[in-house]
Amino acid sequence: GQSLEQPSEVTAVEGAIVQINCTYQTSGFYGLSWYQQHDGGAPTFLSYNALDGLEETGRFSSFLSRSDSYGYLLLQELQMKDSASYFCALNRGFQKLVFGTGTRLLVSP
Amino acid sequence: DGGITQSPKYLFRKEGQNVTLSCEQNLNHDAMYWYRQDPGQGLRLIYYSQIVNDFQKGDIAEGYSVSREKKESFPLTVTSAQKNPTAFYLCASSTRQGKIDEQFFGPGTRLTVL
């Protein structure tokens, strides 16, 4: 089976940089995705790593290391609107995703 | 505008009743998915469909059923066999041709069993 662990909550101030970690245990997967979800809302896609290394998309970057069973999402120039929950998700094939436990990010002024 | 719609937004059900949640997409996506989310938790896959007239059980399919008679529609029925159905239900779709592993989600249906 697969399991993904994330810190339950992270706090930061506007303009700062924050890293949200995701560690996983799995026998195999195709890629690691990151989704953002505001309270009561739908998850929205942020980033995807099929290969090891860093993927950059604007203020957001995501990293994957298969040898370390580890990935992270990096958010730069934090804004108040970035306050949300962030989920990592493994693709087991045919885009069957298994989601992590989620990290609640609180951005303060 | 293309997107995914789910209805209703809020649904109340009495114990022992079956209820069907609607999911429609006009993104021309082949694949569709149903997830369940409990408070403070991640999403768990209930059922998924890669193509019309075909669907597969996900990780927590017991007490649920689906159909995929049209490409645009993937309704989920929560049956009385589901012991703890109160949750936030999310429908998603994706293209099978994309290189990026992106799923598009609907706004969700919040089901409460009274």
Short mmCIF file of C-alpha atoms in Angstrom, two decimals:
data_model
loop_
_atom_site.label_atom_id
_atom_site.label_comp_id
_atom_site.label_asym_id
_atom_site.label_seq_id
_atom_site.Cartn_x
_atom_site.Cartn_y
_atom_site.Cartn_z
CA GLY A 1 0.00 0.00 0.00
CA GLN A 2 0.93 3.63 -0.05
CA SER A 3 1.01 6.26 2.67
CA LEU A 4 2.07 9.89 2.54
CA GLU A 5 2.90 11.97 5.58
CA GLN A 6 2.84 15.75 5.81
CA PRO A 7 3.14 18.19 8.71
CA SER A 8 -0.31 19.10 9.95
CA GLU A 9 0.28 22.86 10.08
CA VAL A 10 2.86 25.41 9.00
CA THR A 11 2.84 29.14 9.79
CA ALA A 12 4.68 31.94 8.03
CA VAL A 13 4.50 35.68 7.40
CA GLU A 14 3.75 37.55 4.20
CA GLY A 15 6.70 37.77 1.85
CA ALA A 16 8.48 34.81 3.40
CA ILE A 17 9.40 31.44 1.86
CA VAL A 18 7.92 28.23 3.21
CA GLN A 19 8.59 24.58 2.47
CA ILE A 20 5.97 21.86 2.92
CA ASN A 21 7.40 18.36 3.10
CA CYS A 22 5.90 15.07 1.99
CA THR A 23 7.40 11.71 2.85
CA TYR A 24 5.95 8.54 1.44
CA GLN A 25 6.10 4.77 1.57
CA THR A 26 5.18 2.97 -1.62
CA SER A 27 6.31 0.15 -3.84
CA GLY A 28 6.06 2.24 -6.98
CA PHE A 29 4.42 5.27 -8.54
CA TYR A 30 4.47 7.43 -11.66
CA GLY A 31 4.70 10.89 -10.20
CA LEU A 32 4.05 13.24 -7.28
CA SER A 33 1.51 16.06 -7.51
CA TRP A 34 0.61 18.98 -5.29
CA TYR A 35 -2.85 20.46 -4.81
CA GLN A 36 -4.11 23.54 -2.98
CA GLN A 37 -7.49 23.62 -1.25
CA HIS A 38 -9.09 26.62 0.41
CA ASP A 39 -11.60 25.95 3.19
CA GLY A 40 -14.80 24.50 1.74
CA GLY A 41 -13.42 24.66 -1.78
CA ALA A 42 -12.24 22.31 -4.47
CA PRO A 43 -8.61 21.23 -4.74
CA THR A 44 -6.68 22.92 -7.53
CA PHE A 45 -3.58 21.55 -9.18
CA LEU A 46 -0.27 23.28 -8.47
CA SER A 47 2.63 21.16 -9.67
CA TYR A 48 3.76 17.71 -10.78
CA ASN A 49 7.06 15.85 -10.66
CA ALA A 50 7.42 12.80 -12.86
CA LEU A 51 11.19 12.78 -12.45
CA ASP A 52 13.58 13.62 -9.64
CA GLY A 53 14.49 17.26 -9.35
CA LEU A 54 12.93 20.66 -9.16
CA GLU A 55 9.92 21.92 -11.13
CA GLU A 56 9.24 25.65 -11.03
CA THR A 57 5.89 27.30 -11.74
CA GLY A 58 5.86 30.96 -10.85
CA ARG A 59 6.01 31.41 -7.07
CA PHE A 60 5.59 27.68 -6.53
CA SER A 61 8.26 25.02 -6.95
CA SER A 62 8.10 21.29 -6.26
CA PHE A 63 10.88 18.82 -5.67
CA LEU A 64 11.05 15.02 -5.76
CA SER A 65 13.73 12.58 -4.65
CA ARG A 66 12.73 8.97 -5.26
CA SER A 67 15.87 7.65 -3.56
CA ASP A 68 14.89 9.50 -0.36
CA SER A 69 11.12 8.84 -0.71
CA TYR A 70 10.63 12.55 -0.22
CA GLY A 71 9.21 15.57 -1.92
CA TYR A 72 8.42 19.14 -1.03
CA LEU A 73 6.47 22.16 -2.19
CA LEU A 74 8.21 25.52 -1.94
CA LEU A 75 6.13 28.68 -1.84
CA GLN A 76 7.93 31.99 -2.31
CA GLU A 77 6.83 35.59 -1.71
CA LEU A 78 3.97 34.39 0.44
CA GLN A 79 0.66 36.22 0.18
CA MET A 80 -2.35 36.14 2.48
CA LYS A 81 -4.31 34.32 -0.21
CA ASP A 82 -1.86 31.42 0.07
CA SER A 83 -3.46 30.48 3.40
CA ALA A 84 -4.98 27.11 2.54
CA SER A 85 -4.42 23.39 2.86
CA TYR A 86 -1.82 21.73 0.64
CA PHE A 87 -1.85 18.07 -0.32
CA CYS A 88 0.75 15.90 -1.97
CA ALA A 89 -0.55 12.99 -4.04
CA LEU A 90 1.05 9.96 -5.65
CA ASN A 91 -0.05 8.70 -9.06
CA ARG A 92 -0.30 4.91 -8.89
CA GLY A 93 -1.09 4.57 -12.58
CA PHE A 94 -4.11 5.61 -14.68
CA GLN A 95 -3.99 8.80 -12.57
CA LYS A 96 -5.27 6.94 -9.53
CA LEU A 97 -4.15 9.34 -6.85
CA VAL A 98 -3.50 8.64 -3.18
CA PHE A 99 -3.43 11.84 -1.19
CA GLY A 100 -1.35 12.83 1.79
CA THR A 101 -2.77 13.92 5.09
CA GLY A 102 -2.59 17.61 4.15
CA THR A 103 -0.76 20.63 5.57
CA ARG A 104 -2.63 23.71 6.69
CA LEU A 105 -0.63 26.85 5.86
CA LEU A 106 -1.40 29.99 7.85
CA VAL A 107 0.06 33.21 6.47
CA SER A 108 0.05 36.20 8.80
CA PRO A 109 0.64 39.89 7.99
CA ASP B 1 -16.59 28.08 -19.86
CA GLY B 2 -15.43 24.50 -19.46
CA GLY B 3 -15.58 22.90 -16.08
CA ILE B 4 -17.11 20.39 -13.72
CA THR B 5 -20.42 20.87 -11.98
CA GLN B 6 -21.70 18.97 -8.98
CA SER B 7 -25.16 19.13 -7.54
CA PRO B 8 -26.52 19.68 -5.06
CA LYS B 9 -24.02 21.66 -3.00
CA TYR B 10 -25.56 20.51 0.28
CA LEU B 11 -27.53 17.31 0.74
CA PHE B 12 -29.30 15.91 3.77
CA ARG B 13 -30.33 12.31 3.99
CA LYS B 14 -32.09 10.15 6.49
CA GLU B 15 -30.47 6.95 7.59
CA GLY B 16 -31.40 4.02 5.39
CA GLN B 17 -31.97 6.11 2.26
CA ASN B 18 -29.99 5.91 -0.96
CA VAL B 19 -28.93 9.21 -2.49
CA THR B 20 -27.36 10.08 -5.85
CA LEU B 21 -24.80 12.83 -6.33
CA SER B 22 -24.50 14.40 -9.75
CA CYS B 23 -21.25 15.15 -11.59
CA GLU B 24 -21.11 16.63 -15.08
CA GLN B 25 -18.09 17.84 -17.07
CA ASN B 26 -17.80 19.64 -20.41
CA LEU B 27 -14.01 19.41 -20.64
CA ASN B 28 -14.18 16.44 -23.03
CA HIS B 29 -12.15 14.41 -20.55
CA ASP B 30 -12.15 10.64 -20.78
CA ALA B 31 -11.37 9.92 -17.13
CA MET B 32 -13.53 10.78 -14.13
CA TYR B 33 -13.12 10.15 -10.41
CA TRP B 34 -15.02 10.31 -7.13
CA TYR B 35 -13.32 11.16 -3.86
CA ARG B 36 -14.46 11.41 -0.29
CA GLN B 37 -12.97 13.91 2.15
CA ASP B 38 -13.53 13.83 5.90
CA PRO B 39 -12.80 16.85 8.12
CA GLY B 40 -9.08 17.56 8.37
CA GLN B 41 -8.23 14.64 6.13
CA GLY B 42 -6.94 14.01 2.65
CA LEU B 43 -9.02 12.77 -0.25
CA ARG B 44 -9.75 9.08 -0.66
CA LEU B 45 -10.64 7.50 -4.00
CA ILE B 46 -14.07 5.85 -4.17
CA TYR B 47 -14.46 4.95 -7.86
CA TYR B 48 -12.86 5.93 -11.13
CA SER B 49 -13.69 5.58 -14.81
CA GLN B 50 -11.19 5.71 -17.66
CA ILE B 51 -13.78 5.47 -20.43
CA VAL B 52 -17.51 5.36 -21.03
CA ASN B 53 -19.24 2.17 -19.84
CA ASP B 54 -16.27 1.16 -17.73
CA PHE B 55 -15.41 1.94 -14.11
CA GLN B 56 -13.25 0.49 -11.36
CA LYS B 57 -13.36 0.42 -7.57
CA GLY B 58 -11.04 2.72 -5.73
CA ASP B 59 -9.80 2.40 -2.17
CA ILE B 60 -13.13 2.80 -0.34
CA ALA B 61 -15.84 1.58 -2.75
CA GLU B 62 -17.96 -0.34 -0.21
CA GLY B 63 -21.42 1.17 0.13
CA TYR B 64 -21.13 3.20 -3.09
CA SER B 65 -22.08 2.61 -6.72
CA VAL B 66 -21.50 4.51 -9.96
CA SER B 67 -22.43 4.48 -13.64
CA ARG B 68 -20.76 5.93 -16.71
CA GLU B 69 -23.29 5.86 -19.53
CA LYS B 70 -22.14 9.16 -21.04
CA LYS B 71 -18.70 10.71 -21.32
CA GLU B 72 -19.91 13.88 -19.61
CA SER B 73 -21.60 12.29 -16.60
CA PHE B 74 -20.43 10.15 -13.67
CA PRO B 75 -23.11 9.99 -10.94
CA LEU B 76 -22.34 8.49 -7.54
CA THR B 77 -24.96 6.70 -5.45
CA VAL B 78 -24.40 6.51 -1.71
CA THR B 79 -26.34 3.47 -0.56
CA SER B 80 -27.72 2.58 2.82
CA ALA B 81 -24.87 0.07 3.11
CA GLN B 82 -22.40 2.92 3.60
CA LYS B 83 -22.05 3.02 7.38
CA ASN B 84 -20.68 6.52 7.76
CA PRO B 85 -21.69 8.56 4.70
CA THR B 86 -21.47 12.07 6.17
CA ALA B 87 -18.57 13.68 4.27
CA PHE B 88 -17.55 16.09 1.53
CA TYR B 89 -17.71 14.41 -1.89
CA LEU B 90 -15.57 15.62 -4.75
CA CYS B 91 -15.76 14.68 -8.41
CA ALA B 92 -12.78 15.15 -10.73
CA SER B 93 -11.83 14.57 -14.34
CA SER B 94 -8.64 14.37 -16.35
CA THR B 95 -7.44 13.90 -19.89
CA ARG B 96 -5.63 10.67 -20.66
CA GLN B 97 -3.45 12.42 -23.21
CA GLY B 98 -1.80 14.92 -20.92
CA LYS B 99 1.77 14.61 -19.77
CA ILE B 100 1.08 16.53 -16.61
CA ASP B 101 -0.72 14.59 -13.90
CA GLU B 102 -3.52 17.12 -13.40
CA GLN B 103 -7.05 16.46 -12.23
CA PHE B 104 -9.78 19.10 -12.37
CA PHE B 105 -12.20 19.12 -9.46
CA GLY B 106 -15.82 20.14 -9.12
CA PRO B 107 -17.04 22.34 -6.21
CA GLY B 108 -18.13 19.33 -4.17
CA THR B 109 -21.28 18.09 -2.44
CA ARG B 110 -21.48 18.11 1.33
CA LEU B 111 -23.61 15.17 2.45
CA THR B 112 -25.04 15.01 5.95
CA VAL B 113 -26.92 12.01 7.28
CA LEU B 114 -29.51 12.95 9.85
#
